[in-house]
mmCIF file of C-alpha atoms in Angstrom:
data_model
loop_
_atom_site.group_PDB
_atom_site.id
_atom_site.type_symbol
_atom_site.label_atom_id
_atom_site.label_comp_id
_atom_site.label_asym_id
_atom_site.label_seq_id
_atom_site.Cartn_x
_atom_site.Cartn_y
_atom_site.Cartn_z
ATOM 1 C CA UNK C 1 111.515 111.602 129.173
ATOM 2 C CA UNK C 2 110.850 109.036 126.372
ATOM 3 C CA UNK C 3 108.066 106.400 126.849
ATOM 4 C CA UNK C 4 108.735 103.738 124.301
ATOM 5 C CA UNK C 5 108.053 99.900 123.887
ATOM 6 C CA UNK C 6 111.443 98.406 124.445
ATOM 7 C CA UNK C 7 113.064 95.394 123.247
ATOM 8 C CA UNK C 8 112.095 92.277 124.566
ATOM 9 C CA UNK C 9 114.501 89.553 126.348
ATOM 10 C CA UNK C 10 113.203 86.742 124.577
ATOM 11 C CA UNK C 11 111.603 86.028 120.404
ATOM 12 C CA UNK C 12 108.186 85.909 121.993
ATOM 13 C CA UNK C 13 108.737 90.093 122.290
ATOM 14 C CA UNK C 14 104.837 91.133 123.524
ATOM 15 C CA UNK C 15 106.425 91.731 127.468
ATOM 16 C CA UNK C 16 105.677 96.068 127.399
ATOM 17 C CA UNK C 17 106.292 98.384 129.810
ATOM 18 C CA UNK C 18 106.559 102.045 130.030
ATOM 19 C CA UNK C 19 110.406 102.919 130.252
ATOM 20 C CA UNK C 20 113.154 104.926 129.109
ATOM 21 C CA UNK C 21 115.548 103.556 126.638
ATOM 22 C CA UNK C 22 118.994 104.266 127.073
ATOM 23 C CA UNK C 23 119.986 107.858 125.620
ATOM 24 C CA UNK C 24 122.051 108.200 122.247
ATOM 25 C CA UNK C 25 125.876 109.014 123.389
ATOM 26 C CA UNK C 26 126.209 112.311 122.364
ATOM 27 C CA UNK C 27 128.747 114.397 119.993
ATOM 28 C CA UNK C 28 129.619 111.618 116.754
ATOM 29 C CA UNK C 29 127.682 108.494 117.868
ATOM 30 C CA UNK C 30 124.280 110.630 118.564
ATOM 31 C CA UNK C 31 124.875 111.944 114.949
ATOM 32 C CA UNK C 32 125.831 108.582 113.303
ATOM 33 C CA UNK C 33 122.270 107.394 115.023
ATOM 34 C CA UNK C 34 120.517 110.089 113.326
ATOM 35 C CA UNK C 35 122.047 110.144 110.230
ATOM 36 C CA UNK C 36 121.622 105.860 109.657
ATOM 37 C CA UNK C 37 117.536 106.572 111.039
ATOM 38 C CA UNK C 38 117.381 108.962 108.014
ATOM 39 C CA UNK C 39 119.010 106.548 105.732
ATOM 40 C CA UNK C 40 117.071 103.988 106.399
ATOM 41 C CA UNK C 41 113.410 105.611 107.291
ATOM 42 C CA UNK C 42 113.520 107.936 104.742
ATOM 43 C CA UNK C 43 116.050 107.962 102.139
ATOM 44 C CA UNK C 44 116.170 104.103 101.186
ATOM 45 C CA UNK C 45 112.359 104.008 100.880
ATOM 46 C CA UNK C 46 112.246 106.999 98.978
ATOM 47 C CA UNK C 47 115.084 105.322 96.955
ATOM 48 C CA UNK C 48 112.829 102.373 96.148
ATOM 49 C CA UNK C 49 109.892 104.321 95.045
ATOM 50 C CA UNK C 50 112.259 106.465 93.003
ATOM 51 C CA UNK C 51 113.885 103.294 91.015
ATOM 52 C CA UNK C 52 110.027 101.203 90.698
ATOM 53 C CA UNK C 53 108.844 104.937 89.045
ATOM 54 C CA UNK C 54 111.926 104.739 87.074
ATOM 55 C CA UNK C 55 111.632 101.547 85.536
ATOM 56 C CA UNK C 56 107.914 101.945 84.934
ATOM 57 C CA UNK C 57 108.177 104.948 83.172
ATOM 58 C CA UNK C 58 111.557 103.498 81.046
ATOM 59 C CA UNK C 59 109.876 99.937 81.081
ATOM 60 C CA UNK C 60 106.616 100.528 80.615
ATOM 61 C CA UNK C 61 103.515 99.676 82.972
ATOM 62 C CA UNK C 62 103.207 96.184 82.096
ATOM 63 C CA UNK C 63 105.684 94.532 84.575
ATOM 64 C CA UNK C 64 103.545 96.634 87.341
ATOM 65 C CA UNK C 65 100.712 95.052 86.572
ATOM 66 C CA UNK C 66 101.810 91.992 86.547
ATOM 67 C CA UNK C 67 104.202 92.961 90.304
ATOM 68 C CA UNK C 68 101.240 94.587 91.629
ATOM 69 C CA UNK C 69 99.471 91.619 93.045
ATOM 70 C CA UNK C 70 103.321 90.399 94.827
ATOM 71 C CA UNK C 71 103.819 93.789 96.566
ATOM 72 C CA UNK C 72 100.390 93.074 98.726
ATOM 73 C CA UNK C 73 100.784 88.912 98.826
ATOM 74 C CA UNK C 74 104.736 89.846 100.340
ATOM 75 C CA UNK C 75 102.993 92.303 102.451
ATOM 76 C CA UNK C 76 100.940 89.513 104.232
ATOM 77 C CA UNK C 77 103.944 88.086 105.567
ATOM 78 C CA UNK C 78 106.372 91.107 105.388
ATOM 79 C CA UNK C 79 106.612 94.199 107.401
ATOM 80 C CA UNK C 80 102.797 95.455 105.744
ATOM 81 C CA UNK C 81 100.154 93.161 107.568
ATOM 82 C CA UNK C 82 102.861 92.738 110.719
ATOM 83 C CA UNK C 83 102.840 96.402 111.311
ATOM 84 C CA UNK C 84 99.120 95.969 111.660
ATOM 85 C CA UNK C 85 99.221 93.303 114.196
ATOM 86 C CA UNK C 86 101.942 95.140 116.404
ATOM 87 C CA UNK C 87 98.348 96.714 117.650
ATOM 88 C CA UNK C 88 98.525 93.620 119.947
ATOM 89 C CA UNK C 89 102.149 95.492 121.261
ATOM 90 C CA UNK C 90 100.498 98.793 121.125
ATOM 91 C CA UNK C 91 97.302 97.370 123.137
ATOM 92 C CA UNK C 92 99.731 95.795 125.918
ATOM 93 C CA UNK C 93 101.686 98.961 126.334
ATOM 94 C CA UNK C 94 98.323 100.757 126.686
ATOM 95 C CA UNK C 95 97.018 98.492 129.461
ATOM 96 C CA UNK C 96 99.843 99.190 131.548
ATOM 97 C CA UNK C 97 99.607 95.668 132.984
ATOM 98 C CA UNK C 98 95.851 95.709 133.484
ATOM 99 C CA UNK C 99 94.083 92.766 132.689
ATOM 100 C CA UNK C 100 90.885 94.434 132.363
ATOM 101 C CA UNK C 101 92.461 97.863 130.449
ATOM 102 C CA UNK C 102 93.347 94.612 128.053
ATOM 103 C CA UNK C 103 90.479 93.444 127.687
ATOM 104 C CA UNK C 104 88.471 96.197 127.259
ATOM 105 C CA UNK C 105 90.317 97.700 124.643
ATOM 106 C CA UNK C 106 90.887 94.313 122.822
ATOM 107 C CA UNK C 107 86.819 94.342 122.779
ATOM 108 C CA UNK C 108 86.500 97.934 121.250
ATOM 109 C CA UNK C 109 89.192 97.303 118.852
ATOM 110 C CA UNK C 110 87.543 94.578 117.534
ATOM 111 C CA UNK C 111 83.348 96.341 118.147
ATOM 112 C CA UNK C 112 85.373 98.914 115.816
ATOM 113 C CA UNK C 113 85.739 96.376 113.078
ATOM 114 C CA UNK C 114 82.671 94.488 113.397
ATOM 115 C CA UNK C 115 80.970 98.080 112.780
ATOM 116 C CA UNK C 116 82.911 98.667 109.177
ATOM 117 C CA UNK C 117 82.437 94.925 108.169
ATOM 118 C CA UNK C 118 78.679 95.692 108.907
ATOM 119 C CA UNK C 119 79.069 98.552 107.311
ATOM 120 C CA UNK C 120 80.614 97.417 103.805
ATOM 121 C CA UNK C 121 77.769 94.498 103.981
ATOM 122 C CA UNK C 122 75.408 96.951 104.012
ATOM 123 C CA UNK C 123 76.610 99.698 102.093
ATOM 124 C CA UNK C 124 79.925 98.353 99.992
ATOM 125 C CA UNK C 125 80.092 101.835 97.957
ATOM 126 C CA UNK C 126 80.081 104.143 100.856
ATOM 127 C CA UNK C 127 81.987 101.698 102.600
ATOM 128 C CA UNK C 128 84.954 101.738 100.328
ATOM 129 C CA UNK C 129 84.864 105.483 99.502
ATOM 130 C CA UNK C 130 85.027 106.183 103.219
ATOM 131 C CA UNK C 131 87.998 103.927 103.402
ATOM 132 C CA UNK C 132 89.840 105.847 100.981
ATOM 133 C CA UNK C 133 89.487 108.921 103.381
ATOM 134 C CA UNK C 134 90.438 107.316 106.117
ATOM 135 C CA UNK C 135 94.121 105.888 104.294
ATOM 136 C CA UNK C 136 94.357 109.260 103.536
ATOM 137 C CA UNK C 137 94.451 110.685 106.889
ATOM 138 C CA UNK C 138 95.908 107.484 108.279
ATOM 139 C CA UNK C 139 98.955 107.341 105.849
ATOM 140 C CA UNK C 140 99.370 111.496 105.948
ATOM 141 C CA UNK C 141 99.467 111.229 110.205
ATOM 142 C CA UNK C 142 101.661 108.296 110.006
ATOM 143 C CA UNK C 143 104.034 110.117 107.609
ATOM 144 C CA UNK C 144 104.095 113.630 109.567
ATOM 145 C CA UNK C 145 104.717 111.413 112.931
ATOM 146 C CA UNK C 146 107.604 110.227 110.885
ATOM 147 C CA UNK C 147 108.881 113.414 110.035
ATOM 148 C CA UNK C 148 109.341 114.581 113.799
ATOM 149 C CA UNK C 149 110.622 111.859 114.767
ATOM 150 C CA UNK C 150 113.760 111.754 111.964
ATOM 151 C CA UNK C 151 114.340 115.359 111.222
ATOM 152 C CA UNK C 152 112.523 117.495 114.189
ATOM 153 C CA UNK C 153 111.928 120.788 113.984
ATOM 154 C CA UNK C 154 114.040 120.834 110.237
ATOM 155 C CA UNK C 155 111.230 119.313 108.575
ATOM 156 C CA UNK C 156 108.519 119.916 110.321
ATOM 157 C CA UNK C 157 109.011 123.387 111.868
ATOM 158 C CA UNK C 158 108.614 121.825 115.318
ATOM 159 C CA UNK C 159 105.781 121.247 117.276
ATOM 160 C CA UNK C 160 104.313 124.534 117.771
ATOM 161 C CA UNK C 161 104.538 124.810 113.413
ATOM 162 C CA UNK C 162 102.810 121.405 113.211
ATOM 163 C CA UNK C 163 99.800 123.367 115.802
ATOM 164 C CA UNK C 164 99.509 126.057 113.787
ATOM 165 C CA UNK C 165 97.162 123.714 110.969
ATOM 166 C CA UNK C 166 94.623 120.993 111.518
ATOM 167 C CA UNK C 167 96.025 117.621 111.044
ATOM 168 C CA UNK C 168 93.724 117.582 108.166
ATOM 169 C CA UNK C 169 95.697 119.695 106.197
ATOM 170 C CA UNK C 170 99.243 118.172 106.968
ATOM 171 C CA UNK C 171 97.545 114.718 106.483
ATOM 172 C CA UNK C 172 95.871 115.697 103.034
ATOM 173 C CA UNK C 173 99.164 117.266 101.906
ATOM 174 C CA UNK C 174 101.507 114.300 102.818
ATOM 175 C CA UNK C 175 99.155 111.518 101.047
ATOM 176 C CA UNK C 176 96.373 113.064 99.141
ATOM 177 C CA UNK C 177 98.845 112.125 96.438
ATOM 178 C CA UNK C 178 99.499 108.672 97.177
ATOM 179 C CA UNK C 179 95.526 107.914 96.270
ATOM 180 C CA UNK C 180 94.685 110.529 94.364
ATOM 181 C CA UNK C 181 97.306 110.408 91.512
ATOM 182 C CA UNK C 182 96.384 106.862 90.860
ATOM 183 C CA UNK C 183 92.886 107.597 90.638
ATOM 184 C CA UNK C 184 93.016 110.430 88.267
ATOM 185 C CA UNK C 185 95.667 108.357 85.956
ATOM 186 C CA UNK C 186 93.874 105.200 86.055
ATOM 187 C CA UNK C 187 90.659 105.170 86.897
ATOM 188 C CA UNK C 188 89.340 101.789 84.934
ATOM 189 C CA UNK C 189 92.364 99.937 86.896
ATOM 190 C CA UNK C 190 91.297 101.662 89.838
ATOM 191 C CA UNK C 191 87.573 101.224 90.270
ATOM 192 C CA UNK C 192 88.576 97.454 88.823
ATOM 193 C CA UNK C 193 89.997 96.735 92.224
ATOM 194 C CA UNK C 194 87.224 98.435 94.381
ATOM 195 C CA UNK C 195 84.602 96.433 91.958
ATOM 196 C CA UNK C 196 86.319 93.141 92.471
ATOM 197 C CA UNK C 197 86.350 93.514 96.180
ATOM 198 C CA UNK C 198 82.894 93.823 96.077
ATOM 199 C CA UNK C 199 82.773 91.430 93.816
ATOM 200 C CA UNK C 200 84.310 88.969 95.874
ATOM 201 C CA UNK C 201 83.194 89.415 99.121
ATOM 202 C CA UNK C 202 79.848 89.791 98.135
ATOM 203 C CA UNK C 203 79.399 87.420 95.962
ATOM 204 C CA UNK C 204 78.215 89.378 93.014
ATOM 205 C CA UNK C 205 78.246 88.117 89.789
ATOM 206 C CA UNK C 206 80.015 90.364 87.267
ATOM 207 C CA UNK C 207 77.562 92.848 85.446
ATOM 208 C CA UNK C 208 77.405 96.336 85.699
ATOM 209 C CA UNK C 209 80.430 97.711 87.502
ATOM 210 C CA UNK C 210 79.425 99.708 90.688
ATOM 211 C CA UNK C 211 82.816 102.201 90.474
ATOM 212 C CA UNK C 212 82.456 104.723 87.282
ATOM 213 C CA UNK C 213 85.912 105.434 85.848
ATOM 214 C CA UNK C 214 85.037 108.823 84.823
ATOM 215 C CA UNK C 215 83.647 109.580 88.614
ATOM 216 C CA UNK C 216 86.798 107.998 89.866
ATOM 217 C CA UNK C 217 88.683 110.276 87.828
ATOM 218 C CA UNK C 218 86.852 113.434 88.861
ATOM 219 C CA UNK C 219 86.985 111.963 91.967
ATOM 220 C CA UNK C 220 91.349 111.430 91.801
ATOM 221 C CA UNK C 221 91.902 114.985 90.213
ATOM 222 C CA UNK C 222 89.815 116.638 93.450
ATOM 223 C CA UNK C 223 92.054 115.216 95.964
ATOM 224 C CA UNK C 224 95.005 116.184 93.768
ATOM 225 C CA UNK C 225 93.908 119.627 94.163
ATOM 226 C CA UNK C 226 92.741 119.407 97.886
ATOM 227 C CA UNK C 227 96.454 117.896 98.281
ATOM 228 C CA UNK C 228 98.065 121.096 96.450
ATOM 229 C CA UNK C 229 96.367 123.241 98.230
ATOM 230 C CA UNK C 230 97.223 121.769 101.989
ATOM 231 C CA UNK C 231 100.692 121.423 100.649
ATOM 232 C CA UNK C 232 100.568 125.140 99.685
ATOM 233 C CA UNK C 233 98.993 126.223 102.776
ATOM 234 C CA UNK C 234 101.383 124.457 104.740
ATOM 235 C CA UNK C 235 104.450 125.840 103.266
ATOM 236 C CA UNK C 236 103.178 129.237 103.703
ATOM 237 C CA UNK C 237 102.444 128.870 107.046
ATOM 238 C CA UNK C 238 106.175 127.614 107.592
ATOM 239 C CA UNK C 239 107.481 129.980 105.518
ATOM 240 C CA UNK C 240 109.094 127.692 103.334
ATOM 241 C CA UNK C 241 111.428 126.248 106.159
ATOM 242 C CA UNK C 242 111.679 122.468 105.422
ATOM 243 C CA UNK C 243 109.726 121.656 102.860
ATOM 244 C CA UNK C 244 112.427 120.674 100.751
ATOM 245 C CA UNK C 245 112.200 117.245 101.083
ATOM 246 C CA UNK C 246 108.451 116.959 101.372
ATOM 247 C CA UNK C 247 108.030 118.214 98.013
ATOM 248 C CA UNK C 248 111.004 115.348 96.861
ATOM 249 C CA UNK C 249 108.428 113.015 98.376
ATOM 250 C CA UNK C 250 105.504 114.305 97.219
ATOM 251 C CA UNK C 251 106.958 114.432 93.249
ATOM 252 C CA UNK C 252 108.573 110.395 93.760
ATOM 253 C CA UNK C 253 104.903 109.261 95.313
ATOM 254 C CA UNK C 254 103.457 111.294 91.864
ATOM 255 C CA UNK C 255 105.877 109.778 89.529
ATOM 256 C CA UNK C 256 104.962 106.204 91.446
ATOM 257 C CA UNK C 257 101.283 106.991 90.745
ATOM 258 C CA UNK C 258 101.449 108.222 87.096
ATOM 259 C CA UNK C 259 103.850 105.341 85.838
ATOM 260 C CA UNK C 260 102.427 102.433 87.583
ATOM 261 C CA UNK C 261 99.542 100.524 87.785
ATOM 262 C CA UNK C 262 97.287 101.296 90.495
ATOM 263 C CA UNK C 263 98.102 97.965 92.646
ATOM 264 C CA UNK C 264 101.221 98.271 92.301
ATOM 265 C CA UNK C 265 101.799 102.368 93.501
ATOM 266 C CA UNK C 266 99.732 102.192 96.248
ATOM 267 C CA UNK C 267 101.115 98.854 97.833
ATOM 268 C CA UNK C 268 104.620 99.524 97.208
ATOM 269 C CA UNK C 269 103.969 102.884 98.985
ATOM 270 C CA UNK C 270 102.202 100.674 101.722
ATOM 271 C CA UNK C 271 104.892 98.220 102.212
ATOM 272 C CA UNK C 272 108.061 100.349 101.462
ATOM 273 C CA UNK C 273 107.127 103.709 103.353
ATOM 274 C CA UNK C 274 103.923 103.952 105.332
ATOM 275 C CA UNK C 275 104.270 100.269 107.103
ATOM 276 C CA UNK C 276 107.942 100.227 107.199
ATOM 277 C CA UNK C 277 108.296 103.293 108.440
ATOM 278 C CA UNK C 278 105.616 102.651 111.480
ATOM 279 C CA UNK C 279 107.700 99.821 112.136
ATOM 280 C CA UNK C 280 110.177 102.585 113.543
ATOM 281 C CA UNK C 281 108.016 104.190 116.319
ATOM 282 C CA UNK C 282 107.610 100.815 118.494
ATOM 283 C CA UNK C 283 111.473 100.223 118.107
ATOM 284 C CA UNK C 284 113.150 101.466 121.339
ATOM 285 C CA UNK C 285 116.173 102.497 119.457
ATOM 286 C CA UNK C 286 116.028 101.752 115.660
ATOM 287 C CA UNK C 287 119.785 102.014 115.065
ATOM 288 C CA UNK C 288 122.103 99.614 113.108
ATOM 289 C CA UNK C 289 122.883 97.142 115.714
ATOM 290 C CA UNK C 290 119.380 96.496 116.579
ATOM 291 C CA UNK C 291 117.390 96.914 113.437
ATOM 292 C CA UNK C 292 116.616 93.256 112.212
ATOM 293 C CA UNK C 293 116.068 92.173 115.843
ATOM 294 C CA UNK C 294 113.751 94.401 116.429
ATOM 295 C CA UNK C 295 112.111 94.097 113.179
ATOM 296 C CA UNK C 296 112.393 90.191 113.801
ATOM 297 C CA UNK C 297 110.861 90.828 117.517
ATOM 298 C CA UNK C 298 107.932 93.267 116.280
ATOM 299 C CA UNK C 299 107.062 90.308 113.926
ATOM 300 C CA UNK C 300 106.880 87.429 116.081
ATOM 301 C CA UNK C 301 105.101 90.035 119.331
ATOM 302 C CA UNK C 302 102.366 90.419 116.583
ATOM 303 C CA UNK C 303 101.985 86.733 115.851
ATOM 304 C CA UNK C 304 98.963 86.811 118.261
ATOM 305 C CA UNK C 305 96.638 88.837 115.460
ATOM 306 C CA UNK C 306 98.961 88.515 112.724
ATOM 307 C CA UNK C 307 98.337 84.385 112.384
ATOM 308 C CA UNK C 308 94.290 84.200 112.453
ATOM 309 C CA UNK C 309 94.617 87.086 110.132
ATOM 310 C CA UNK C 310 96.425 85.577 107.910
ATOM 311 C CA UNK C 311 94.099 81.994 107.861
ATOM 312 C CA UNK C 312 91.309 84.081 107.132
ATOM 313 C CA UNK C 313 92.233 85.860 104.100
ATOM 314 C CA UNK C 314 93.934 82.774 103.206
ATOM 315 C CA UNK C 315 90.505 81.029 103.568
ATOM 316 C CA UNK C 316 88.161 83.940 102.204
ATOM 317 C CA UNK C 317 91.164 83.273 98.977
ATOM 318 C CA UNK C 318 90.398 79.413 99.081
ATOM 319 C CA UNK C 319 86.360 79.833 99.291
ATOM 320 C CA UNK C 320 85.954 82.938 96.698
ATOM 321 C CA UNK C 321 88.937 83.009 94.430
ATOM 322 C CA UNK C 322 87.941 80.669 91.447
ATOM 323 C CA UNK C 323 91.784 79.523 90.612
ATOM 324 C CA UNK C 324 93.210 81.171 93.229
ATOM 325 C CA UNK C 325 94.246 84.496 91.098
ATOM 326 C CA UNK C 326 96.985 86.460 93.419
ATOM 327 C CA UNK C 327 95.266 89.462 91.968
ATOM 328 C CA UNK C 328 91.986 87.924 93.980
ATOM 329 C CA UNK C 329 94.521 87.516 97.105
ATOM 330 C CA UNK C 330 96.199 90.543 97.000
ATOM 331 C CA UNK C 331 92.338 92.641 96.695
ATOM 332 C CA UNK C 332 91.358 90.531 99.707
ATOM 333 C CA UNK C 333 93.917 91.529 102.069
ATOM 334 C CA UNK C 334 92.933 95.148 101.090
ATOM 335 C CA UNK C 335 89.439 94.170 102.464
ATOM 336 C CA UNK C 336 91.304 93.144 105.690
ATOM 337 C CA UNK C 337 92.466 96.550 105.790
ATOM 338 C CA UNK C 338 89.523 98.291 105.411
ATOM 339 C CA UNK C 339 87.843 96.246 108.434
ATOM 340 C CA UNK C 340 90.519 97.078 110.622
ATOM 341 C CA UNK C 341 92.202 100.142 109.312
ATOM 342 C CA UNK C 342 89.884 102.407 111.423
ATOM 343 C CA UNK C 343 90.354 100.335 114.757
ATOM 344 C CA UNK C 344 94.620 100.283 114.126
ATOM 345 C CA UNK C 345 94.400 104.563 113.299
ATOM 346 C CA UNK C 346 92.844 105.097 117.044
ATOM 347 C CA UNK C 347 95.353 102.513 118.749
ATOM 348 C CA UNK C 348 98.010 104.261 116.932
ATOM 349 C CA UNK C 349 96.588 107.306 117.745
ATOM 350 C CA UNK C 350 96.515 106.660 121.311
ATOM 351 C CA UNK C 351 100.072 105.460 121.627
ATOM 352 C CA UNK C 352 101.032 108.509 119.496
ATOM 353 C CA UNK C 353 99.603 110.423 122.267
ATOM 354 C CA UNK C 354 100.612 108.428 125.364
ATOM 355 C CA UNK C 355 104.283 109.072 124.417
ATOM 356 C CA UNK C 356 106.591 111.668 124.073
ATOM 357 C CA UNK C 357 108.708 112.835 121.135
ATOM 358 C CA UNK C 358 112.019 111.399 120.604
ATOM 359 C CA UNK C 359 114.765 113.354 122.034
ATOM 360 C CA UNK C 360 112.984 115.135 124.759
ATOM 361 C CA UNK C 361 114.888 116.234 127.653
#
C-alpha cells in the first residue's frame, strides 16, 4: 500500500494525512500514466539541459553568464526555493496529527540550521566545502529516488540492485558530475561565487580571495573521478541492465557543466531537474489532469516557510548588496541553501523512508 501526501480540498493545501491514492486503471490508462510521468520527470528536463548545453556551446558562454543569476532569482519564486518549503508538508505528514510530533520536529529542523549558520560564521571555508558534499549526496539520493519511482526495476535494477551498494556510491555517481564538472572547467568562476558569499555575508572587504582556483580545480577533477568510478562500479554490479539512460544524463549534466558558466549549470540543474523533479514525490498522482494543481497546491502548502524565507534573503539583498546586483541575490539564496540544505535532506529522508514505493501491491 502507498502512503502519499494527497491533494488537498482547498488552495491552502498543508491538510496531510497518511492515505492511499486511488490506483492507476490498469491495461492503456496505467501505461499512458507512466509514459506522461517519464515525459515530464525525466525526458523534458533532460530536454532543457540538452538545448541550454546546446546553445552555450553554439552561442558561446556569455549569455550564461549573464542568465546565470535569473535561473536562481526565478528559483526563489519558482518550483526551486518552494520545493524547499514543502518541508512544512513533509513535517505535517510526519506528525501524523500530533501537535507535539510538530513541534518537536519543527524545533530540530530549525536547531539543524542554527548549527550550519554557526558553523559558516565560524568556519566559512569548511563550511562551504562541506556543503558541496552534502548537494552531492542530496541531489544524487534525490535523483536515484527519482529513478524508482519513474522506471522501477528498468533503471534501477530494483530494490534489492539499489542494496547491493552504499548510497554513497549511487549518490556520487548520479551528481558527482553536476559539481564537479563545473569546478574542474571553471574554477576562477567557481571559487568567485563561494568568495562572494563569504564576502557578503561576512562582511569582508575584497582582498585576498579565500577559494584557490587551481585547488578548486584539483578539487573538481577528483570528484570527476570519484563520480566515474561509482558510475563504473555501479554498472558492474548491475551488469549493465539500465544504465542506458543514466549515462544520457550523466553526458547532458557534463555538456551543461563544460559549456556554461558555473551559475548558470548548477542552477538550471537545480531548478529544472533536482527541485522539479522532488516536486513529484509529494504529488499523490502526478498525471496530466492534476499536474499544475498540484504544483499550484505544493506552492501555496509551503507558503508557511517559503514567505519569511523569501523577506530574508530579500532583506540580507537590501542590507549587503551595494546596487542590488542579481548576481549578489542569486549567491544569497545559495547561502539560504546551505543553512537549510542539511535540515530539508533528513526531512526528506524521513518521508523517503516513512513511505512505500510507488506501485506496491
Amino acid at each position: 500500500m502507498n502512503t502519499a501526501i494527497p491533494a488537498a480540498d482547498t488552495p491552502s493545501a498543508a491538510g496531510i494525512a497518511s492515505s492511499t491514492p486511488p490506483r492507476r486503471a490498469r491495461g492503456a490508462a496505467e501505461c499512458g500514466a507512466a509514459a506522461f510521468e517519464r515525459i515530464a520527470f525525466r525526458d523534458a528536463p533532460l530536454a532543457i539541459l540538452a538545448v541550454a548545453a546546446t546553445l552555450a556551446m553554439v552561442a558561446g558562454p556569455v549569455w550564461t553568464e549573464a542568465a546565470g543569476p535569473w535561473v536562481w532569482i526565478v528559483s526563489l519564486v519558482v518550483v526551486g526555493l518552494p520545493h524547499g518549503a514543502a518541508d512544512v508538508t513533509l513535517g505535517r505528514f510526519l506528525a501524523g496529527g500530533s501537535i507535539r510530533g510538530l513541534v518537536l520536529g519543527g524545533l530540530l529542523y530549525l536547531v539543524g540550521m542554527a548549527s550550519v549558520a554557526a558553523a559558516f560564521a565560524l568556519a566559512p571555508v569548511a563550511t562551504i566545502l562541506l556543503f558541496s558534499l552534502v548537494s552531492i549526496w542530496h541531489f544524487g539520493i534525490g535523483h536515484r529516488d527519482a529513478e524508482i519511482g519513474i522506471d522501477g526495476d528498468e533503471t534501477t535494477g530494483g530494490l534489492a540492485g539499489r542494496m547491493r551498494l552504499p548510497e554513497a556510491v549511487l549518490a556520487m555517481a548520479r551528481a558527482g558530475v553536476v559539481l564537479g564538472m563545473p569546478a574542474a572547467a571553471w574554477p576562477g568562476r567557481t571559487a568567485s561565487v563561494a568568495d562572494r558569499l563569504v564576502e557578503l555575508l561576512h562582511s569582508r572587504a575584497s582582498g585576498q580571495p579565500l577559494f584557490d582556483p587551481s585547488s578548486v580545480a584539483h578539487a573538481g577533477w577528483a570528484v570527476l573521478a570519484a563520480s566515474a568510478a561509482a558510475v563504473m562500479v555501479e554498472s558492474a554490479c548491475r551488469r549493465g541492465r539500465g544504465t542506458r539512460w543514466l549515462l544520457a544524463e550523466l553526458v547532458v549534466f557534463a555538456a551543461v557543466g563544460w559549456f556554461a558558466d558555473p551559475l548558470f549549470s548548477v542552477g538550471i540543474y537545480y531548478l529544472c531537474w533536482h527541485a522539479w523533479r522532488h516536486l513529484r514525490s509529494v504529488m499523490p498522482e502526478p498525471g496530466p489532469r492534476c499536474l499544475s494543481a498540484s504544483v499550484v497546491r505544493i506552492h501555496l502548502g509551503g507558503l508557511p516557510l517559503l514567505l519569511p524565507t523569501l523577506a530574508a534573503v530579500g532583506g540580507l539583498w537590501w542590507m549587503l548588496s551595494p546596487g542590488l546586483l542579481s548576481r549578489d541575490l542569486a549567491i544569497l539564496s545559495i547561502g539560504v541553501y546551505l543553512v537549510v540544505t542539511p535540515s530539508h535532506d533528513v526531512l526528506v529522508r524521513r518521508f523517503r523512508d516513512r513511505r512505500e514505493p510507488r506501485g506496491t501491491p
